[in-house]
Structures are given as structure tokens and as C-alpha cells.
PDB file of C-alpha atoms in Angstrom:
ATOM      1  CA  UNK A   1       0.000   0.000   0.000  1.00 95.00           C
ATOM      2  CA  UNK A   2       1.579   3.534  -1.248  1.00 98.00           C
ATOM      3  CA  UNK A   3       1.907   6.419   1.568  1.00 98.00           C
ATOM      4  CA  UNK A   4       0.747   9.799  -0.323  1.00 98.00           C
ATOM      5  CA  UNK A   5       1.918  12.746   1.864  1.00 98.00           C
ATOM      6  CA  UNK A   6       1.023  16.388   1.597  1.00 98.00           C
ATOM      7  CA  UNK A   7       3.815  18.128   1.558  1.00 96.00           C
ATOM      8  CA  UNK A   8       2.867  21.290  -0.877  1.00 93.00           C
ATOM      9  CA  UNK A   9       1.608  23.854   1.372  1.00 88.00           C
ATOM     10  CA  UNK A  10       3.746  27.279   1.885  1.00 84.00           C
ATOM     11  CA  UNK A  11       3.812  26.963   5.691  1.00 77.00           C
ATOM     12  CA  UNK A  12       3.243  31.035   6.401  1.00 78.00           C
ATOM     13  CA  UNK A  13       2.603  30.562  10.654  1.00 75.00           C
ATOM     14  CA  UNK A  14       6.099  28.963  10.364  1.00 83.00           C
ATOM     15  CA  UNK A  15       7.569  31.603   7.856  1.00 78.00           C
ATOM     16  CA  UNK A  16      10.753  32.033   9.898  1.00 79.00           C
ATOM     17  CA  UNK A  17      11.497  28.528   8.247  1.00 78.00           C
ATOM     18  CA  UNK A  18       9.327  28.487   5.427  1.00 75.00           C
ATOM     19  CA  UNK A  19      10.941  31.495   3.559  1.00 82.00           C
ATOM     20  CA  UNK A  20      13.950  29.356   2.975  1.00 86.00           C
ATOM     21  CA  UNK A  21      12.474  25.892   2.473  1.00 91.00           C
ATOM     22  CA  UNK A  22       8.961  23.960   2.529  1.00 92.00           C
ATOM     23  CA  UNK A  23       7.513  23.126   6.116  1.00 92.00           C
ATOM     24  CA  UNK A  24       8.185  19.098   5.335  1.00 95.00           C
ATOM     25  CA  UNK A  25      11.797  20.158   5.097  1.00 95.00           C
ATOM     26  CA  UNK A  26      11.874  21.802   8.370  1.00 93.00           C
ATOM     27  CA  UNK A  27      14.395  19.703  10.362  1.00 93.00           C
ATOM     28  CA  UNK A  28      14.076  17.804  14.051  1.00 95.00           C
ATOM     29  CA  UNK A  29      17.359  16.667  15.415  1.00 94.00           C
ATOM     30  CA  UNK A  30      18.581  17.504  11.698  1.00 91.00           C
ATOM     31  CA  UNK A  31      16.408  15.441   9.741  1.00 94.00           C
ATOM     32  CA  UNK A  32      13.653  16.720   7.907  1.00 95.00           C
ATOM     33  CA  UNK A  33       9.913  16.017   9.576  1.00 96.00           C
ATOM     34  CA  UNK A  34       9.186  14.263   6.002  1.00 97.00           C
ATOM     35  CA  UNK A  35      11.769  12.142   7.112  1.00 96.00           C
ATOM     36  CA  UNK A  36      10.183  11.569  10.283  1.00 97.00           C
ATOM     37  CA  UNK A  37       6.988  11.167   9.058  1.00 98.00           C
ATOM     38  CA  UNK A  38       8.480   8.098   6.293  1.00 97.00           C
ATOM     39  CA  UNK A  39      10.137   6.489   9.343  1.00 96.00           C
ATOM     40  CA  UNK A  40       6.853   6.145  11.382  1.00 98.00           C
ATOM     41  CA  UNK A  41       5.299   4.348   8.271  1.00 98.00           C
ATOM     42  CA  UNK A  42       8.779   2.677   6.995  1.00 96.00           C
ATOM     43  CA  UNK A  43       8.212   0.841  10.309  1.00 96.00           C
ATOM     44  CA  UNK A  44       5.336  -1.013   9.661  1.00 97.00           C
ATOM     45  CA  UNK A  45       6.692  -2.069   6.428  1.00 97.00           C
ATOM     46  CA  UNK A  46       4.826   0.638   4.568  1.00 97.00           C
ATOM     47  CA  UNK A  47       7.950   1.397   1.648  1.00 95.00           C
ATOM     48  CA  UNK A  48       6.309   3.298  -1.266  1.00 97.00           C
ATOM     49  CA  UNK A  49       5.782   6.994  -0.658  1.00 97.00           C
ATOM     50  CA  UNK A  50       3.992   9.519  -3.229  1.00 98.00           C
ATOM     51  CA  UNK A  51       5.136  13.363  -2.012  1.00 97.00           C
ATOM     52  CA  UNK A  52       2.826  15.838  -3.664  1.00 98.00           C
ATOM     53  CA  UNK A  53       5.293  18.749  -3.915  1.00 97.00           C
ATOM     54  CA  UNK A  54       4.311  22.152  -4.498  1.00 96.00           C
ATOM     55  CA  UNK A  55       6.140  25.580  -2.513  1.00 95.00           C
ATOM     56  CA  UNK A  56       9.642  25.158  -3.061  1.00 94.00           C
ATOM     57  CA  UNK A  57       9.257  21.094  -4.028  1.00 95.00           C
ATOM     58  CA  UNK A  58      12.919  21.434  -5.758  1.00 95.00           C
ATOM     59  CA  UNK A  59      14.012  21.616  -2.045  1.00 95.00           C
ATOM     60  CA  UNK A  60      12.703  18.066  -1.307  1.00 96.00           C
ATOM     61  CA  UNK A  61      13.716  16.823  -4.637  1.00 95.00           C
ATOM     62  CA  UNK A  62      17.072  17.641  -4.476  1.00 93.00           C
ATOM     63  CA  UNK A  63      16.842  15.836  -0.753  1.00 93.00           C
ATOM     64  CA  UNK A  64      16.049  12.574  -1.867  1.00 92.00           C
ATOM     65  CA  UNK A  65      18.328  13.023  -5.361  1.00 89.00           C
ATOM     66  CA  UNK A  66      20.668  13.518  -3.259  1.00 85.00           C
ATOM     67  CA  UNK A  67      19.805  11.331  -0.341  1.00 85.00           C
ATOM     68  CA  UNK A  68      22.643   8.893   0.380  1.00 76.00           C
ATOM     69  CA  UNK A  69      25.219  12.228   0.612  1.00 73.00           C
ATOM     70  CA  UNK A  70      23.509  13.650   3.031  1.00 76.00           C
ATOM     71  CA  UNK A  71      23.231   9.933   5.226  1.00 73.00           C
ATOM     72  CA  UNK A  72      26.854   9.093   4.276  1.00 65.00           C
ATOM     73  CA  UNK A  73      30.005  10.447   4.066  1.00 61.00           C
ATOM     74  CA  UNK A  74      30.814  12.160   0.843  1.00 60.00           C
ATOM     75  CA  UNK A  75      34.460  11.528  -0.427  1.00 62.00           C
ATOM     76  CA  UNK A  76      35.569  14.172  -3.287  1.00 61.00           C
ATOM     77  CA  UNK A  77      38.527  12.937  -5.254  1.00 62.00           C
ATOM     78  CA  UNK A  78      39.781  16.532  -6.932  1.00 61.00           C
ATOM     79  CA  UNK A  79      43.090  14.383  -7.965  1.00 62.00           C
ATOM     80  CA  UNK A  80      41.544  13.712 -11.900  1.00 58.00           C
ATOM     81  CA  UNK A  81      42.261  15.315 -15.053  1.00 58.00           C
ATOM     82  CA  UNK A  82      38.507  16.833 -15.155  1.00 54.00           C
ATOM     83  CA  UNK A  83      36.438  18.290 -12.865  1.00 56.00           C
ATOM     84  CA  UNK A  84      36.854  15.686 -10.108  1.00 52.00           C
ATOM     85  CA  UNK A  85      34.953  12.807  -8.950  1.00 50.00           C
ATOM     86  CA  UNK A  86      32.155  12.346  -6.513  1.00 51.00           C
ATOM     87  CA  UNK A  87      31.441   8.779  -4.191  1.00 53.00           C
ATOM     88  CA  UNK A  88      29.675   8.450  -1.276  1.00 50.00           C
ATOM     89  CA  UNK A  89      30.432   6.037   1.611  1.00 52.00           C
ATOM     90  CA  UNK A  90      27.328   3.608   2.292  1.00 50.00           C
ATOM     91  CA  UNK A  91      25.292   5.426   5.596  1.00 50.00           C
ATOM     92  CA  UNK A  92      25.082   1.644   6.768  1.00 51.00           C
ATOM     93  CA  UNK A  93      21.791   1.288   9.292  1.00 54.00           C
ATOM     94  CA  UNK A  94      20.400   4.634   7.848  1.00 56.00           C
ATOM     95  CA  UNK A  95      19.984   3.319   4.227  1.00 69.00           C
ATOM     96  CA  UNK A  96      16.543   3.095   3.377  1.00 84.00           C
ATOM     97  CA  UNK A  97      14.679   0.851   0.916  1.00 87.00           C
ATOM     98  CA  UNK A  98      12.055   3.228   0.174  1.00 94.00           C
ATOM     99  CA  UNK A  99      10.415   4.008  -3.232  1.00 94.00           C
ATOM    100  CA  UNK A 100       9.722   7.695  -3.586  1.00 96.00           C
ATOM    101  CA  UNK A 101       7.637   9.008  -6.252  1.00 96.00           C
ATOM    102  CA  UNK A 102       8.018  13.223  -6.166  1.00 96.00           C
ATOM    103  CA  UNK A 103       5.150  14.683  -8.109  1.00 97.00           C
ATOM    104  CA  UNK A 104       4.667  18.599  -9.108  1.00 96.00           C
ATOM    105  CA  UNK A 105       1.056  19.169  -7.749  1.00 97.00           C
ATOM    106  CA  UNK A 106       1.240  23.134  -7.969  1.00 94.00           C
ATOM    107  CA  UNK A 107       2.212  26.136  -6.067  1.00 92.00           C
ATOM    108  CA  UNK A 108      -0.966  27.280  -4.994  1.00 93.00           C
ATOM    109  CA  UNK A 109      -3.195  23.876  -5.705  1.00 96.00           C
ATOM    110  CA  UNK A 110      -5.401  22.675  -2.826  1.00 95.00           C
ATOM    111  CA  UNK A 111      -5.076  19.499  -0.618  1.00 97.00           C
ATOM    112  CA  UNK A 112      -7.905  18.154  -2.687  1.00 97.00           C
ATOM    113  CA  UNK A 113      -6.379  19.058  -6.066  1.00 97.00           C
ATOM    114  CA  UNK A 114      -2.952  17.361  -5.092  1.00 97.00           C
ATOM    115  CA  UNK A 115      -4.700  14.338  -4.252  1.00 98.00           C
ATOM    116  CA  UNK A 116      -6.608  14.101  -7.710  1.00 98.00           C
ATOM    117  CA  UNK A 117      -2.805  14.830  -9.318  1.00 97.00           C
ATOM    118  CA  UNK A 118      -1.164  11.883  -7.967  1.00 98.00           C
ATOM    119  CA  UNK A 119      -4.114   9.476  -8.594  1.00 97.00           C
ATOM    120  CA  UNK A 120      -2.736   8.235 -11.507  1.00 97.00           C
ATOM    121  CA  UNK A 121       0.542   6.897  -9.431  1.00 97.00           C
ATOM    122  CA  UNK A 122      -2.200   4.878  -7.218  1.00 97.00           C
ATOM    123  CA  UNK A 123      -2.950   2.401  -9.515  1.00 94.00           C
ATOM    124  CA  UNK A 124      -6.341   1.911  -8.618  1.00 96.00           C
ATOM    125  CA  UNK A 125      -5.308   0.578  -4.677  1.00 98.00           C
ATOM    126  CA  UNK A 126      -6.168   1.650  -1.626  1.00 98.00           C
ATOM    127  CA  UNK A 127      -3.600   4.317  -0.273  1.00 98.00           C
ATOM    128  CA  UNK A 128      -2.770   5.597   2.754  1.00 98.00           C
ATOM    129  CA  UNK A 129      -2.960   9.469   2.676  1.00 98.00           C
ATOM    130  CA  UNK A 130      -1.276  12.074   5.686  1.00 98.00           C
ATOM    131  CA  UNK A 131      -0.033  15.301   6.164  1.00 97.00           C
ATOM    132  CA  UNK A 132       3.627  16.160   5.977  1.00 96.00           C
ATOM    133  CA  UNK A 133       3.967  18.536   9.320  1.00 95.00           C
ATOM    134  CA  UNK A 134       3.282  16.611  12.458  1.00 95.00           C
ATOM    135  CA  UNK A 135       4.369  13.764  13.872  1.00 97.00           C
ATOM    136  CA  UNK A 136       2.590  10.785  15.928  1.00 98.00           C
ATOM    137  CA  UNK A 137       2.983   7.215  17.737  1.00 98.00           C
ATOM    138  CA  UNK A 138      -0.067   6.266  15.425  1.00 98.00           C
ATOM    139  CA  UNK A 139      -0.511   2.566  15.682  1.00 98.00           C
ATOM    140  CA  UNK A 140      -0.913   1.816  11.951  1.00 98.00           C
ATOM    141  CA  UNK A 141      -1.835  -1.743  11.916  1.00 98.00           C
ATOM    142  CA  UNK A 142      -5.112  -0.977  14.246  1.00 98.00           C
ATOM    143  CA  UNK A 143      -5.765   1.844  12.200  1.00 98.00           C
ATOM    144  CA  UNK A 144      -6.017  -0.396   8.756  1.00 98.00           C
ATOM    145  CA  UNK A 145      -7.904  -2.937  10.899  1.00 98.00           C
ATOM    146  CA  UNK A 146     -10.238  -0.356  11.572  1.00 97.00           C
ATOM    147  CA  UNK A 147     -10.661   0.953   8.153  1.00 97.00           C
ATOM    148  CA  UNK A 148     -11.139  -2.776   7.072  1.00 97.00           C
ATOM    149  CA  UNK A 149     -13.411  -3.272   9.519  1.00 97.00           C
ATOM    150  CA  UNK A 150     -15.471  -0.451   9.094  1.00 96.00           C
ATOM    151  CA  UNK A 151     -15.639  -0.993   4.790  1.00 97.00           C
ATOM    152  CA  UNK A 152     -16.020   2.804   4.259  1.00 97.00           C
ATOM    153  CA  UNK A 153     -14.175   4.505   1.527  1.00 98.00           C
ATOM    154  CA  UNK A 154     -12.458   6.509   4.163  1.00 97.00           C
ATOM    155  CA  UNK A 155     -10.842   6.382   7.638  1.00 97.00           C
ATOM    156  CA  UNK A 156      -9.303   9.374   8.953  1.00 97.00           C
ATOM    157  CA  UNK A 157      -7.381   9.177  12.351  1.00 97.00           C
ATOM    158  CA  UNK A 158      -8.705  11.448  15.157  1.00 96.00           C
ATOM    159  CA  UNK A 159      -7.342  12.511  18.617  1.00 94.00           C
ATOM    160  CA  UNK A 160      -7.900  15.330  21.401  1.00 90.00           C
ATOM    161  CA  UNK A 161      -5.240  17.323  21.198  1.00 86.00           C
ATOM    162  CA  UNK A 162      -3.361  18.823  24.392  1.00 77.00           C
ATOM    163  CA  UNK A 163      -5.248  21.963  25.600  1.00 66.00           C
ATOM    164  CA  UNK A 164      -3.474  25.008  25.739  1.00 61.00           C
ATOM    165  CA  UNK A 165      -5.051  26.356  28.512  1.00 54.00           C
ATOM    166  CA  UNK A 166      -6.430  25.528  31.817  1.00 63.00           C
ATOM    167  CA  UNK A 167     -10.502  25.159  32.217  1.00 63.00           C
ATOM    168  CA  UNK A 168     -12.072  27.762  34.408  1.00 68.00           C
ATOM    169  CA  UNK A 169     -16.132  27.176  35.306  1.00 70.00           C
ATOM    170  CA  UNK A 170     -18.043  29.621  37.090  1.00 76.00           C
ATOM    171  CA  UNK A 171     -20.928  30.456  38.545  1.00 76.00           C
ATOM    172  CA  UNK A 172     -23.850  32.887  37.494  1.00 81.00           C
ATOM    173  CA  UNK A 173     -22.470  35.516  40.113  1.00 77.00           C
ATOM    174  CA  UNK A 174     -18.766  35.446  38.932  1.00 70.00           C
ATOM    175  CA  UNK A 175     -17.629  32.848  41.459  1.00 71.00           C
ATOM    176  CA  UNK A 176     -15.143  30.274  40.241  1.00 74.00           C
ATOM    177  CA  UNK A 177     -16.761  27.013  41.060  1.00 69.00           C
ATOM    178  CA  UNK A 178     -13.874  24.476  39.494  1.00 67.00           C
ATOM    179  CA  UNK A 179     -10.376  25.332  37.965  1.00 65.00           C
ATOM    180  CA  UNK A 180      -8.883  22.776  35.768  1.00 64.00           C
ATOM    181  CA  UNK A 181      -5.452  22.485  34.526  1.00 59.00           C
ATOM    182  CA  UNK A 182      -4.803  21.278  30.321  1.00 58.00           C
ATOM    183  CA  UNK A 183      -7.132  18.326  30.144  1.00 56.00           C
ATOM    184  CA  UNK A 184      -7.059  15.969  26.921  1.00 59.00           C
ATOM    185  CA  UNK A 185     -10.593  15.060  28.154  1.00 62.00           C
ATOM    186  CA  UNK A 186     -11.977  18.646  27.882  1.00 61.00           C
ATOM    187  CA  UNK A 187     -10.803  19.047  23.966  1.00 70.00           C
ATOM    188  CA  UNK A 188     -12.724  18.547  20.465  1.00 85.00           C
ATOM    189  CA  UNK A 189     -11.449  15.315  18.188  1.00 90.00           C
ATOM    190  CA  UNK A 190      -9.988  16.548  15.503  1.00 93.00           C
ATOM    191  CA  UNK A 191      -8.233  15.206  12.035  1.00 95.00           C
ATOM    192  CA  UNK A 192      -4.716  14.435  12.702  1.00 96.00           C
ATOM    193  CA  UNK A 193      -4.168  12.884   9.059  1.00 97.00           C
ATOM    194  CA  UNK A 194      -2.826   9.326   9.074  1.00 98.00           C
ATOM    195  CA  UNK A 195      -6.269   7.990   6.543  1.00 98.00           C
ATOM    196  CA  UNK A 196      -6.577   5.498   5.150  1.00 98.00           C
ATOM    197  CA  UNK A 197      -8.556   5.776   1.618  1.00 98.00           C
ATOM    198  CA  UNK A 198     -10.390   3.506  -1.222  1.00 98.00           C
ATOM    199  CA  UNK A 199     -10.196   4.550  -4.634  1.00 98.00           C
ATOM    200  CA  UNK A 200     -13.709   5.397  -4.201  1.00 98.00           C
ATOM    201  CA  UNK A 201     -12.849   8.720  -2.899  1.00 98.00           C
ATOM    202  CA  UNK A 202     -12.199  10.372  -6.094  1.00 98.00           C
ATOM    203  CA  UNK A 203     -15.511  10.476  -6.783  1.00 97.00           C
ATOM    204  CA  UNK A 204     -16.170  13.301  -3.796  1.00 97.00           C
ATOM    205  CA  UNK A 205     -13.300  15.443  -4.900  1.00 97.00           C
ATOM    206  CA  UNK A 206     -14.449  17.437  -7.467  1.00 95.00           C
ATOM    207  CA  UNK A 207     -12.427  19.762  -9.503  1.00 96.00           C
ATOM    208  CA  UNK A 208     -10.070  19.259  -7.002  1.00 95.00           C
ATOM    209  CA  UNK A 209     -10.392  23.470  -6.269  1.00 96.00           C
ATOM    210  CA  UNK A 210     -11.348  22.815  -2.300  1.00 95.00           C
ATOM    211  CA  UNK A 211      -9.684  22.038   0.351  1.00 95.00           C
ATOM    212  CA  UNK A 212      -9.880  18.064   1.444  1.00 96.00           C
ATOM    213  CA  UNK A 213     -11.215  19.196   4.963  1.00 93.00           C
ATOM    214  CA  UNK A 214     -14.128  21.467   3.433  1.00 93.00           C
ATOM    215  CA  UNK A 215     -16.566  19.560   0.973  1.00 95.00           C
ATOM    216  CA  UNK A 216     -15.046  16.660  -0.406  1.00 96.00           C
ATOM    217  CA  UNK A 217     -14.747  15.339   3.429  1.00 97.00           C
ATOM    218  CA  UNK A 218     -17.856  16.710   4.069  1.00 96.00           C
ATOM    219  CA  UNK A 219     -19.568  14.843   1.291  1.00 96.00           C
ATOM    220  CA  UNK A 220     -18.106  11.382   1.791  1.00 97.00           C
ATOM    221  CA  UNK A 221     -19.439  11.989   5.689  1.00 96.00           C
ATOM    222  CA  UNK A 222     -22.934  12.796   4.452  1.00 95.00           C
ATOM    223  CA  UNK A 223     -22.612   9.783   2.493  1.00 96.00           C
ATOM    224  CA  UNK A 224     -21.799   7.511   5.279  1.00 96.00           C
ATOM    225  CA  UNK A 225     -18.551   6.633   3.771  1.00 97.00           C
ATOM    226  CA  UNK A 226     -16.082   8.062   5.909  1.00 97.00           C
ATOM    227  CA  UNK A 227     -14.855   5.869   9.494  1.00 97.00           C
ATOM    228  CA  UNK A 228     -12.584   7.413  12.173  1.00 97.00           C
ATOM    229  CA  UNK A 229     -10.169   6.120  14.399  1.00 97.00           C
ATOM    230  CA  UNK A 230      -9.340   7.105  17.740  1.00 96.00           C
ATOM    231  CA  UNK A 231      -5.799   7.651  18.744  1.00 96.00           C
ATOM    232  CA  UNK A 232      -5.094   8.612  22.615  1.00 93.00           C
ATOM    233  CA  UNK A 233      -1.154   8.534  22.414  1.00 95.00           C
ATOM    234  CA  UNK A 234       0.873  11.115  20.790  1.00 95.00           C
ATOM    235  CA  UNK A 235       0.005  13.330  18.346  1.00 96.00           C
ATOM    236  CA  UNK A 236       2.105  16.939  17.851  1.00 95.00           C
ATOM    237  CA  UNK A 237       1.955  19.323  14.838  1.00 93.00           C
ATOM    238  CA  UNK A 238       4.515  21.530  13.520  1.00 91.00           C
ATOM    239  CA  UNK A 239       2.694  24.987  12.981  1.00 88.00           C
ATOM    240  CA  UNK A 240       4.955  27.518  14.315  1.00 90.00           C
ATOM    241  CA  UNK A 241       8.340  27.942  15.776  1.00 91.00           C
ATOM    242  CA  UNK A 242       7.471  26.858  18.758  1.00 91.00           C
ATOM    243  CA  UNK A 243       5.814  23.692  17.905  1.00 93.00           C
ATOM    244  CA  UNK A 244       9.181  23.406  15.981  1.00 93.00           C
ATOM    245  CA  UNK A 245      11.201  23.778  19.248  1.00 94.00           C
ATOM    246  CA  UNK A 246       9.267  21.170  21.434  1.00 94.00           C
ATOM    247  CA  UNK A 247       9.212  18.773  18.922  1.00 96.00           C
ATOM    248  CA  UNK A 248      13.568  19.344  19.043  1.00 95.00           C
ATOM    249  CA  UNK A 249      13.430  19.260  22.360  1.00 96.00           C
ATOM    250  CA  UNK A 250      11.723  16.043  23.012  1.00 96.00           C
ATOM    251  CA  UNK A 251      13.795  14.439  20.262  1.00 96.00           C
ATOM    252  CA  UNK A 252      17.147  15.731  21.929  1.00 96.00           C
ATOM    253  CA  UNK A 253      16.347  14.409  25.194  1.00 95.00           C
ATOM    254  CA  UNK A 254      15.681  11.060  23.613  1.00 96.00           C
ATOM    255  CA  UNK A 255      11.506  11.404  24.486  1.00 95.00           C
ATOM    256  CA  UNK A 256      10.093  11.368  21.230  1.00 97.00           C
ATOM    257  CA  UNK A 257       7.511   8.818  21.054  1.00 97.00           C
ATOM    258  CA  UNK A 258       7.559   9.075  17.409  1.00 97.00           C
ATOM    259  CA  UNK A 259      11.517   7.776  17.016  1.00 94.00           C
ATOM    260  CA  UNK A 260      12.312   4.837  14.968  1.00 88.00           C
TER     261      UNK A 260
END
């Protein structure tokens, strides 16, 4: 089953790193949070990714054209009658056997439109589909058991995010009757990415000129067709800088539930 990742947005509440390279290239511990991202699926034997590229998609390009140079050791051999020659050392337990497929899905196309661009790389299988910004312990053989289970044409993976404040109830009178710290328990579900699709979902994307979240999801819910699965570990995006330094942190002190 192919991975297709977003990874074409521009990124602006980030634009201290997004002037200079796509959000998926933004790096944790220095490796991209693509990278990150591949791992998590890599691990579960999922090997075949399709990256829809868009804002500055020559940045992950050159990435994985030039992958094994930035894992290994490059050796330059300037000692030649031309211009020199180029090797690079084998990065041992950090070479990959991934299949990447980088496709040109537009500057300014939406989610929905980047989806319908890669279809044709799909083959008419069932795909898994996520976003290229945050990360997550997402167990992804429950989540396909789910999605099998369930026989919808779509499973997205839902969690309650980490509240950003505390909880504060009063009374009528202005009397705090109960003050609550960040409770998982007190937040919305929301979308986290990590879906799994049918090929059947092409048929609620239009003209591909809307976002994913707005109608075509809303469409395939109307219809019934779309499952969700619940996911109460870790979840973190990577929407601003300092989502950006949390995420380092964690991975620096060797806490990042979403290492493999």
C-alpha cells in the first residue's frame, strides 16, 4: 500500500522557516519532519511513498536526489584530469529501501487538487494518505484494521489534542466554582491525518479546487462513507516555531515517542 503525503503547502505561521524551504523540510534533530513522518510508516513495512510537492518542491527533490550524501560520508577525489569525482560512503543502518515518487502538484493547488494529481501513481489501490507537518505514535496496523473493519471509503485518524489552557467554570455571580489544569478530556477530536482511503474517494473530490477538509470530506461523511479512528497517544503538529522547538526538544532528550 503507497503512503501519499502532503507536503505542498507554503507553511506562512512557520515563515521564519518556510521562507527558505517547505515546512516538510523543516528539520528535528537535523532530519527533515518528512523524514520523520516516512520512518513512522517505513516501520510497519509501509515502503512506497507519493510526495505531492508544491512551494519550493525542488528543495525536497534535491533531498532525496541527493539522499545517500547527506546519510553518508561524501568523499571528493579533486586528484583527476577533469572536474573531479564524486562517491559516497554507504550510511550503513540509515539506508533506506524506500520508493519515492516526487510529483509537481502546484504552487498554490489545494489538498484536494494534489490528491486528484497523484491518482494516476495509485494504480487503482487503496492508499494511505497524511499530512507532511506533524508527527505521531499512530498505531498503523489498528488503524487499517479499523478501516477494514469499518468498509467505508475513508478512515481518517482522530485525537484530542493537548489543551493550551487551563478550564475555568463559574458560577452565574462570577464565582469560580472548578479550575482545571490542560485536560485531553476537555478538547474537540480533531483530524490528525494518518487515513486510510479507497479509490472510491475520487468520486467526492471534485475539480479538485477545495480544500480536502471542506466539501469533499464533508460529502463522503454525508454519504456515510467516511470511518474514524481514535488515537489517545501522541500526536504533535509543527505549525509555528514553537511547535518546531518542542518537537527538538523532546527528540534531543531522547523522548520522542515518534523515534524509529
Amino acid at each position: 500500500m503507497k503512503v501519499v503525503i502532503l507536503a505542498g503547502g507554503m507553511g506562512t505561521r512557520i515563515s521564519e522557516e518556510s521562507r527558505f524551504k517547505p515546512k516538510p523540510m523543516v528539520e528535528i534533530g537535523d532530519r527533515p519532519i518528512l523524514w520523520h513522518i516516512m520512518k513512522w510508516y517505513a516501520s510497519f513495512g509501509f515502503q512506497e511513498f507519493v510526495i505531492c510537492c508544491g512551494y519550493k518542491g525542488h528543495v525536497i527533490k534535491d533531498y532525496f536526489l541527493n539522499y545517500s550524501a547527506y546519510q553518508g560520508d561524501g568523499i571528493y577525489d579533486l586528484n583527476t584530469d577533469g572536474d573531479g569525482t564524486y562517491g559516497c560512503r554507504d550510511a550503513g543502518k540509515d539506508r533506506e529501501r524506500w520508493k519515492v515518487t516526487l510529483a509537481n502538484t502546484g504552487r498554490l493547488t489545494k489538498t484536494a487538487g494534489r490528491l486528484l494529481r497523484v491518482r494516476e501513481y495509485l494504480e487503482g489501490e487503496p492508499f494511505m494518505l497524511t499530512y507532511g507537518d506533524g508527527v505521531a505514535d499512530v498505531d498503523l496496523d489498528r488503524l487499517l484494521a479499523c478501516h477494514r473493519a469499518g468498509g467505508r471509503l475513508a478512515t481518517i485518524t482522530t485525537t484530542q489534542p493537548e489543551g493550551r489552557f487551563g478550564t475555568v467554570r463559574m458560577e452565574p455571580d462570577g464565582r469560580v466554582d472548578s479550575f482545571r489544569e490542560k485536560a485531553r478530556r476537555d478538547q474537540s477530536w480533531v483530524n490528525i491525518g494518518f487515513m486510510v482511503m479507497e479509490p472510491g474517494v475520487f468520486d467526492y473530490l471534485g475539480d479538485g479546487s477545495q480544500m480536502l477538509e471542506d466539501e469533499p470530506f464533508e460529502r463522503l461523511a454525508a454519504a456515510g462513507e467516511m470511518d474514524a479512528y481514535r488515537h489517545e497517544g501522541f500526536w504533535a503538529p509543527m505549525d509555528t516555531l514553537r511547535d518546531k522547538e518542542c518537537l527538538e526538544e523532546l527528540w534531543a532528550q531522547g523522548q520522542a515517542p515518534w523515534k524509529r
